[in-house]
PDB file of C-alpha atoms in Angstrom:
ATOM      1  CA  LYS A   1    -158.463 -73.891 144.894  1.00 83.00           C
ATOM      2  CA  GLN A   2    -160.820 -71.089 144.573  1.00 90.00           C
ATOM      3  CA  GLU A   3    -163.253 -70.674 147.355  1.00 93.00           C
ATOM      4  CA  VAL A   4    -166.171 -68.441 147.046  1.00 96.00           C
ATOM      5  CA  THR A   5    -168.380 -67.327 150.095  1.00 96.00           C
ATOM      6  CA  GLN A   6    -171.549 -65.395 150.399  1.00 96.00           C
ATOM      7  CA  ILE A   7    -172.689 -63.613 153.537  1.00 92.00           C
ATOM      8  CA  PRO A   8    -175.260 -63.477 154.845  1.00 92.00           C
ATOM      9  CA  ALA A   9    -176.681 -66.974 154.100  1.00 94.00           C
ATOM     10  CA  ALA A  10    -180.182 -65.640 154.561  1.00 96.00           C
ATOM     11  CA  LEU A  11    -181.568 -62.087 154.732  1.00 95.00           C
ATOM     12  CA  SER A  12    -185.103 -60.926 155.389  1.00 97.00           C
ATOM     13  CA  VAL A  13    -186.038 -57.268 154.574  1.00 97.00           C
ATOM     14  CA  PRO A  14    -189.284 -55.170 154.494  1.00 97.00           C
ATOM     15  CA  GLU A  15    -190.378 -54.105 151.088  1.00 97.00           C
ATOM     16  CA  GLY A  16    -188.876 -50.902 149.779  1.00 97.00           C
ATOM     17  CA  GLU A  17    -185.600 -51.259 151.587  1.00 97.00           C
ATOM     18  CA  ASN A  18    -182.217 -51.063 149.875  1.00 97.00           C
ATOM     19  CA  LEU A  19    -179.871 -53.944 150.545  1.00 96.00           C
ATOM     20  CA  VAL A  20    -176.480 -55.372 149.863  1.00 96.00           C
ATOM     21  CA  LEU A  21    -175.384 -58.947 149.240  1.00 97.00           C
ATOM     22  CA  ASN A  22    -171.759 -59.876 149.592  1.00 97.00           C
ATOM     23  CA  CYS A  23    -169.498 -62.311 147.771  1.00 97.00           C
ATOM     24  CA  SER A  24    -165.918 -62.893 148.468  1.00 97.00           C
ATOM     25  CA  PHE A  25    -163.345 -65.177 146.658  1.00 97.00           C
ATOM     26  CA  THR A  26    -159.828 -66.262 147.611  1.00 96.00           C
ATOM     27  CA  ASP A  27    -158.048 -66.157 144.259  1.00 93.00           C
ATOM     28  CA  SER A  28    -157.954 -62.893 142.367  1.00 93.00           C
ATOM     29  CA  ALA A  29    -156.869 -64.501 139.141  1.00 91.00           C
ATOM     30  CA  ILE A  30    -160.354 -64.278 137.531  1.00 93.00           C
ATOM     31  CA  TYR A  31    -161.751 -63.579 134.185  1.00 91.00           C
ATOM     32  CA  ASN A  32    -165.057 -62.393 135.416  1.00 93.00           C
ATOM     33  CA  LEU A  33    -167.737 -62.578 138.082  1.00 96.00           C
ATOM     34  CA  GLN A  34    -171.419 -63.163 137.450  1.00 95.00           C
ATOM     35  CA  TRP A  35    -174.428 -62.777 139.692  1.00 97.00           C
ATOM     36  CA  PHE A  36    -177.548 -65.023 139.322  1.00 96.00           C
ATOM     37  CA  ARG A  37    -180.766 -65.520 140.953  1.00 97.00           C
ATOM     38  CA  GLN A  38    -182.508 -68.841 141.521  1.00 95.00           C
ATOM     39  CA  ASP A  39    -186.179 -69.250 142.268  1.00 93.00           C
ATOM     40  CA  PRO A  40    -187.120 -72.582 144.113  1.00 87.00           C
ATOM     41  CA  GLY A  41    -186.684 -75.642 141.915  1.00 79.00           C
ATOM     42  CA  LYS A  42    -185.783 -73.598 138.874  1.00 82.00           C
ATOM     43  CA  GLY A  43    -182.605 -72.808 136.962  1.00 85.00           C
ATOM     44  CA  LEU A  44    -180.525 -69.835 137.273  1.00 92.00           C
ATOM     45  CA  THR A  45    -181.319 -66.433 135.856  1.00 93.00           C
ATOM     46  CA  SER A  46    -178.306 -64.159 134.927  1.00 93.00           C
ATOM     47  CA  LEU A  47    -178.381 -60.746 136.525  1.00 96.00           C
ATOM     48  CA  LEU A  48    -175.066 -59.134 135.924  1.00 96.00           C
ATOM     49  CA  LEU A  49    -171.676 -59.969 134.487  1.00 94.00           C
ATOM     50  CA  ILE A  50    -168.620 -58.106 135.499  1.00 95.00           C
ATOM     51  CA  GLN A  51    -165.369 -58.474 133.590  1.00 93.00           C
ATOM     52  CA  SER A  52    -162.147 -58.514 135.688  1.00 93.00           C
ATOM     53  CA  SER A  53    -161.207 -55.132 134.132  1.00 93.00           C
ATOM     54  CA  GLN A  54    -164.430 -53.493 135.290  1.00 95.00           C
ATOM     55  CA  ARG A  55    -165.434 -52.050 138.629  1.00 96.00           C
ATOM     56  CA  GLU A  56    -169.145 -52.092 138.389  1.00 96.00           C
ATOM     57  CA  GLN A  57    -172.229 -53.016 136.292  1.00 96.00           C
ATOM     58  CA  THR A  58    -175.777 -51.738 136.512  1.00 97.00           C
ATOM     59  CA  SER A  59    -179.056 -53.139 135.357  1.00 95.00           C
ATOM     60  CA  GLY A  60    -182.290 -51.427 136.589  1.00 97.00           C
ATOM     61  CA  ARG A  61    -182.447 -51.571 140.364  1.00 97.00           C
ATOM     62  CA  LEU A  62    -179.385 -53.726 140.467  1.00 98.00           C
ATOM     63  CA  ASN A  63    -175.865 -52.556 140.726  1.00 98.00           C
ATOM     64  CA  ALA A  64    -172.820 -54.964 141.144  1.00 97.00           C
ATOM     65  CA  SER A  65    -169.341 -53.902 141.992  1.00 97.00           C
ATOM     66  CA  LEU A  66    -166.089 -55.818 141.793  1.00 97.00           C
ATOM     67  CA  ASP A  67    -162.817 -55.257 143.761  1.00 96.00           C
ATOM     68  CA  LYS A  68    -160.609 -57.926 142.286  1.00 94.00           C
ATOM     69  CA  SER A  69    -157.569 -57.128 144.464  1.00 92.00           C
ATOM     70  CA  SER A  70    -159.515 -57.635 147.649  1.00 95.00           C
ATOM     71  CA  GLY A  71    -161.526 -60.509 146.378  1.00 96.00           C
ATOM     72  CA  ARG A  72    -164.977 -58.953 146.813  1.00 97.00           C
ATOM     73  CA  SER A  73    -168.043 -58.175 144.988  1.00 98.00           C
ATOM     74  CA  THR A  74    -171.346 -56.682 146.177  1.00 97.00           C
ATOM     75  CA  LEU A  75    -174.795 -56.723 144.630  1.00 97.00           C
ATOM     76  CA  TYR A  76    -176.831 -53.736 145.551  1.00 97.00           C
ATOM     77  CA  ILE A  77    -180.627 -53.953 145.222  1.00 97.00           C
ATOM     78  CA  ALA A  78    -182.548 -50.716 145.416  1.00 98.00           C
ATOM     79  CA  ALA A  79    -186.089 -50.352 146.601  1.00 97.00           C
ATOM     80  CA  SER A  80    -186.633 -54.164 147.151  1.00 97.00           C
ATOM     81  CA  GLN A  81    -189.924 -55.753 146.085  1.00 97.00           C
ATOM     82  CA  PRO A  82    -191.521 -59.137 147.092  1.00 97.00           C
ATOM     83  CA  GLY A  83    -190.739 -60.469 143.601  1.00 96.00           C
ATOM     84  CA  ASP A  84    -187.053 -60.028 144.524  1.00 97.00           C
ATOM     85  CA  SER A  85    -187.352 -62.932 146.992  1.00 97.00           C
ATOM     86  CA  ALA A  86    -185.104 -65.723 145.688  1.00 97.00           C
ATOM     87  CA  THR A  87    -181.681 -67.126 146.142  1.00 97.00           C
ATOM     88  CA  TYR A  88    -178.770 -65.050 144.882  1.00 98.00           C
ATOM     89  CA  LEU A  89    -175.641 -66.732 143.747  1.00 97.00           C
ATOM     90  CA  CYS A  90    -172.225 -65.302 142.527  1.00 97.00           C
ATOM     91  CA  ALA A  91    -169.936 -67.359 140.405  1.00 95.00           C
ATOM     92  CA  VAL A  92    -166.334 -66.634 139.406  1.00 94.00           C
ATOM     93  CA  ARG A  93    -164.533 -67.883 136.256  1.00 91.00           C
ATOM     94  CA  ASN A  94    -160.930 -68.446 137.011  1.00 87.00           C
ATOM     95  CA  THR A  95    -158.080 -67.871 134.526  1.00 82.00           C
ATOM     96  CA  GLY A  96    -157.912 -71.630 134.669  1.00 76.00           C
ATOM     97  CA  ASN A  97    -161.253 -71.409 133.067  1.00 76.00           C
ATOM     98  CA  GLN A  98    -163.029 -73.236 135.838  1.00 82.00           C
ATOM     99  CA  PHE A  99    -166.292 -71.892 137.281  1.00 86.00           C
ATOM    100  CA  TYR A 100    -166.745 -71.647 141.121  1.00 92.00           C
ATOM    101  CA  PHE A 101    -170.158 -70.818 142.633  1.00 94.00           C
ATOM    102  CA  GLY A 102    -170.766 -69.230 146.031  1.00 95.00           C
ATOM    103  CA  THR A 103    -173.115 -70.828 148.648  1.00 90.00           C
ATOM    104  CA  GLY A 104    -175.780 -68.282 147.998  1.00 95.00           C
ATOM    105  CA  THR A 105    -177.887 -65.821 149.921  1.00 97.00           C
ATOM    106  CA  SER A 106    -181.548 -66.577 150.435  1.00 97.00           C
ATOM    107  CA  LEU A 107    -183.437 -63.257 150.251  1.00 97.00           C
ATOM    108  CA  THR A 108    -187.045 -62.718 151.549  1.00 97.00           C
ATOM    109  CA  VAL A 109    -188.744 -59.410 150.948  1.00 97.00           C
ATOM    110  CA  ILE A 110    -191.673 -58.984 153.223  1.00 97.00           C
ATOM    111  CA  PRO A 111    -194.732 -57.094 151.744  1.00 96.00           C
TER     112      PRO A 111
ATOM    113  CA  LYS B   1    -184.829 -66.463 120.722  1.00 67.00           C
ATOM    114  CA  ALA B   2    -185.347 -69.754 122.556  1.00 81.00           C
ATOM    115  CA  GLY B   3    -183.476 -70.315 125.738  1.00 93.00           C
ATOM    116  CA  VAL B   4    -181.480 -73.180 126.899  1.00 96.00           C
ATOM    117  CA  THR B   5    -183.571 -76.417 126.974  1.00 97.00           C
ATOM    118  CA  GLN B   6    -182.860 -79.625 128.918  1.00 97.00           C
ATOM    119  CA  THR B   7    -184.494 -83.002 128.667  1.00 97.00           C
ATOM    120  CA  PRO B   8    -185.934 -84.817 130.474  1.00 97.00           C
ATOM    121  CA  ARG B   9    -186.899 -82.441 133.237  1.00 96.00           C
ATOM    122  CA  TYR B  10    -187.328 -85.349 135.770  1.00 97.00           C
ATOM    123  CA  LEU B  11    -185.834 -88.729 135.882  1.00 96.00           C
ATOM    124  CA  ILE B  12    -186.014 -91.607 138.387  1.00 98.00           C
ATOM    125  CA  LYS B  13    -183.332 -94.220 138.066  1.00 98.00           C
ATOM    126  CA  THR B  14    -181.954 -97.278 140.124  1.00 98.00           C
ATOM    127  CA  ARG B  15    -178.605 -97.649 141.554  1.00 98.00           C
ATOM    128  CA  GLY B  16    -176.188 -99.196 139.077  1.00 97.00           C
ATOM    129  CA  GLN B  17    -178.028 -98.005 136.064  1.00 98.00           C
ATOM    130  CA  GLN B  18    -176.747 -95.305 133.715  1.00 98.00           C
ATOM    131  CA  VAL B  19    -178.397 -92.192 132.547  1.00 98.00           C
ATOM    132  CA  THR B  20    -178.083 -89.684 129.679  1.00 98.00           C
ATOM    133  CA  LEU B  21    -179.170 -86.055 129.918  1.00 98.00           C
ATOM    134  CA  SER B  22    -179.569 -83.704 127.017  1.00 98.00           C
ATOM    135  CA  CYS B  23    -178.946 -79.944 126.599  1.00 98.00           C
ATOM    136  CA  SER B  24    -179.739 -77.719 123.597  1.00 98.00           C
ATOM    137  CA  PRO B  25    -177.933 -74.299 123.938  1.00 96.00           C
ATOM    138  CA  ILE B  26    -179.259 -70.998 122.826  1.00 95.00           C
ATOM    139  CA  SER B  27    -178.926 -70.706 118.926  1.00 95.00           C
ATOM    140  CA  GLY B  28    -175.446 -69.422 118.021  1.00 93.00           C
ATOM    141  CA  HIS B  29    -174.007 -70.421 121.300  1.00 94.00           C
ATOM    142  CA  ARG B  30    -170.914 -72.713 120.928  1.00 94.00           C
ATOM    143  CA  SER B  31    -170.016 -73.353 124.565  1.00 93.00           C
ATOM    144  CA  VAL B  32    -171.974 -75.602 126.909  1.00 95.00           C
ATOM    145  CA  SER B  33    -171.212 -76.188 130.615  1.00 94.00           C
ATOM    146  CA  TRP B  34    -172.647 -78.684 133.046  1.00 96.00           C
ATOM    147  CA  TYR B  35    -173.165 -78.322 136.744  1.00 95.00           C
ATOM    148  CA  GLN B  36    -174.460 -80.486 139.563  1.00 96.00           C
ATOM    149  CA  GLN B  37    -176.516 -78.843 142.371  1.00 94.00           C
ATOM    150  CA  THR B  38    -177.108 -80.615 145.710  1.00 94.00           C
ATOM    151  CA  PRO B  39    -178.323 -79.177 148.983  1.00 89.00           C
ATOM    152  CA  GLY B  40    -175.076 -80.349 150.703  1.00 88.00           C
ATOM    153  CA  GLN B  41    -172.368 -79.308 148.157  1.00 90.00           C
ATOM    154  CA  GLY B  42    -174.166 -76.499 146.278  1.00 90.00           C
ATOM    155  CA  LEU B  43    -173.369 -75.930 142.637  1.00 92.00           C
ATOM    156  CA  GLN B  44    -170.366 -77.746 141.302  1.00 93.00           C
ATOM    157  CA  PHE B  45    -168.800 -77.480 137.908  1.00 92.00           C
ATOM    158  CA  LEU B  46    -168.722 -80.683 135.917  1.00 95.00           C
ATOM    159  CA  PHE B  47    -167.251 -79.762 132.506  1.00 92.00           C
ATOM    160  CA  GLU B  48    -167.392 -77.449 129.640  1.00 92.00           C
ATOM    161  CA  TYR B  49    -167.534 -78.216 125.917  1.00 94.00           C
ATOM    162  CA  PHE B  50    -166.584 -75.727 123.228  1.00 93.00           C
ATOM    163  CA  SER B  51    -166.803 -76.693 119.523  1.00 91.00           C
ATOM    164  CA  GLU B  52    -167.096 -80.425 120.286  1.00 94.00           C
ATOM    165  CA  THR B  53    -164.094 -80.500 122.489  1.00 94.00           C
ATOM    166  CA  GLN B  54    -163.903 -80.790 126.220  1.00 92.00           C
ATOM    167  CA  ARG B  55    -162.303 -77.465 127.293  1.00 88.00           C
ATOM    168  CA  ASN B  56    -162.431 -77.860 131.082  1.00 86.00           C
ATOM    169  CA  LYS B  57    -163.307 -80.432 133.651  1.00 89.00           C
ATOM    170  CA  GLY B  58    -164.213 -80.180 137.259  1.00 90.00           C
ATOM    171  CA  ASN B  59    -163.321 -82.633 140.055  1.00 90.00           C
ATOM    172  CA  PHE B  60    -165.752 -85.494 139.459  1.00 95.00           C
ATOM    173  CA  PRO B  61    -165.139 -89.183 138.918  1.00 96.00           C
ATOM    174  CA  GLY B  62    -164.821 -90.853 135.489  1.00 95.00           C
ATOM    175  CA  ARG B  63    -168.429 -92.053 135.697  1.00 97.00           C
ATOM    176  CA  PHE B  64    -169.405 -88.586 134.658  1.00 98.00           C
ATOM    177  CA  SER B  65    -168.794 -87.931 130.992  1.00 97.00           C
ATOM    178  CA  GLY B  66    -170.172 -85.629 128.268  1.00 97.00           C
ATOM    179  CA  ARG B  67    -169.968 -84.827 124.704  1.00 97.00           C
ATOM    180  CA  GLN B  68    -170.833 -82.097 122.258  1.00 97.00           C
ATOM    181  CA  PHE B  69    -172.222 -82.407 118.801  1.00 97.00           C
ATOM    182  CA  SER B  70    -171.584 -80.345 115.677  1.00 95.00           C
ATOM    183  CA  ASN B  71    -174.785 -78.417 116.285  1.00 94.00           C
ATOM    184  CA  SER B  72    -173.505 -77.502 119.852  1.00 95.00           C
ATOM    185  CA  ARG B  73    -176.124 -79.714 121.539  1.00 97.00           C
ATOM    186  CA  SER B  74    -174.561 -81.669 124.494  1.00 98.00           C
ATOM    187  CA  GLU B  75    -175.198 -84.711 126.347  1.00 98.00           C
ATOM    188  CA  MET B  76    -174.023 -85.742 129.791  1.00 98.00           C
ATOM    189  CA  ASN B  77    -173.908 -89.447 130.873  1.00 98.00           C
ATOM    190  CA  VAL B  78    -173.530 -90.886 134.284  1.00 98.00           C
ATOM    191  CA  SER B  79    -172.746 -94.577 134.562  1.00 96.00           C
ATOM    192  CA  THR B  80    -173.105 -96.883 137.530  1.00 97.00           C
ATOM    193  CA  LEU B  81    -175.374 -94.570 139.352  1.00 98.00           C
ATOM    194  CA  GLU B  82    -175.057 -94.075 143.060  1.00 97.00           C
ATOM    195  CA  LEU B  83    -177.576 -92.673 145.549  1.00 97.00           C
ATOM    196  CA  GLY B  84    -175.319 -89.555 145.939  1.00 96.00           C
ATOM    197  CA  ASP B  85    -175.761 -88.782 142.290  1.00 97.00           C
ATOM    198  CA  SER B  86    -179.371 -87.634 143.013  1.00 97.00           C
ATOM    199  CA  ALA B  87    -179.220 -83.881 142.163  1.00 97.00           C
ATOM    200  CA  LEU B  88    -180.485 -81.120 139.965  1.00 95.00           C
ATOM    201  CA  TYR B  89    -178.224 -81.123 136.811  1.00 97.00           C
ATOM    202  CA  LEU B  90    -177.913 -77.759 135.112  1.00 96.00           C
ATOM    203  CA  CYS B  91    -176.631 -76.903 131.817  1.00 96.00           C
ATOM    204  CA  ALA B  92    -175.522 -73.452 130.664  1.00 94.00           C
ATOM    205  CA  SER B  93    -174.494 -72.032 127.383  1.00 94.00           C
ATOM    206  CA  SER B  94    -172.563 -69.004 126.342  1.00 92.00           C
ATOM    207  CA  LEU B  95    -171.555 -67.551 123.184  1.00 91.00           C
ATOM    208  CA  ALA B  96    -167.891 -68.499 122.888  1.00 80.00           C
ATOM    209  CA  GLY B  97    -165.039 -67.425 124.944  1.00 65.00           C
ATOM    210  CA  VAL B  98    -164.407 -66.964 128.670  1.00 65.00           C
ATOM    211  CA  ALA B  99    -165.721 -63.264 128.574  1.00 73.00           C
ATOM    212  CA  TYR B 100    -169.221 -64.199 127.754  1.00 83.00           C
ATOM    213  CA  GLU B 101    -172.254 -64.486 130.066  1.00 88.00           C
ATOM    214  CA  GLN B 102    -173.647 -67.937 130.859  1.00 90.00           C
ATOM    215  CA  TYR B 103    -177.362 -68.694 130.449  1.00 92.00           C
ATOM    216  CA  PHE B 104    -178.880 -71.569 132.271  1.00 93.00           C
ATOM    217  CA  GLY B 105    -181.546 -74.150 131.467  1.00 95.00           C
ATOM    218  CA  PRO B 106    -184.186 -75.145 133.881  1.00 94.00           C
ATOM    219  CA  GLY B 107    -182.384 -78.414 134.785  1.00 95.00           C
ATOM    220  CA  THR B 108    -183.007 -82.129 135.051  1.00 96.00           C
ATOM    221  CA  ARG B 109    -183.979 -83.370 138.467  1.00 96.00           C
ATOM    222  CA  LEU B 110    -182.374 -86.795 138.855  1.00 98.00           C
ATOM    223  CA  THR B 111    -183.440 -89.077 141.665  1.00 98.00           C
ATOM    224  CA  VAL B 112    -181.529 -92.313 142.283  1.00 98.00           C
ATOM    225  CA  THR B 113    -183.267 -95.055 144.334  1.00 97.00           C
TER     226      THR B 113
END
């Protein structure tokens, strides 16, 4: 069974800092990996989708990388802002077509 | 383009009752997936429907069921509710196949008393 882990569980940084969130998965037989953010009590907002054949995706201040063979993905956030405060989740879609979510990283950006 | 909508947003039920949740996907999206989110277990995949057929299923008891209609709208049913079914139920839609991005609705908060 696929296991998805996110480290750290919580992170607090001053505004303007660049930061990296980590996601690791145990089974490399994946179709893709998607990063989301979730604000308290709300649904998930899609940030980036990386197909298994891709190495990275970029959107604005966000850059996500994927190393399928080592079972790792990172989400890089440049010049963090207080509005970036949220829980960040990664999810993998297995070739068995099931979705597995990570445990999340709670990010606080201090003004 | 309207996003994924879920109704109702909040629901309180009693143990033993049943409940039906509804999800309307983004226009043109044919795949709908359902998830349960709890503080202890995190986000867990329930099932996915594509073109009115259940394409995949997570590891949940048979009390959890779903269906999809010809207009891609989906419903999820939970019978014989238990206290442990209290959770945020999220629905996500995507265009079609496995390569596509998922878009989530705001969720239905179910409380079982």
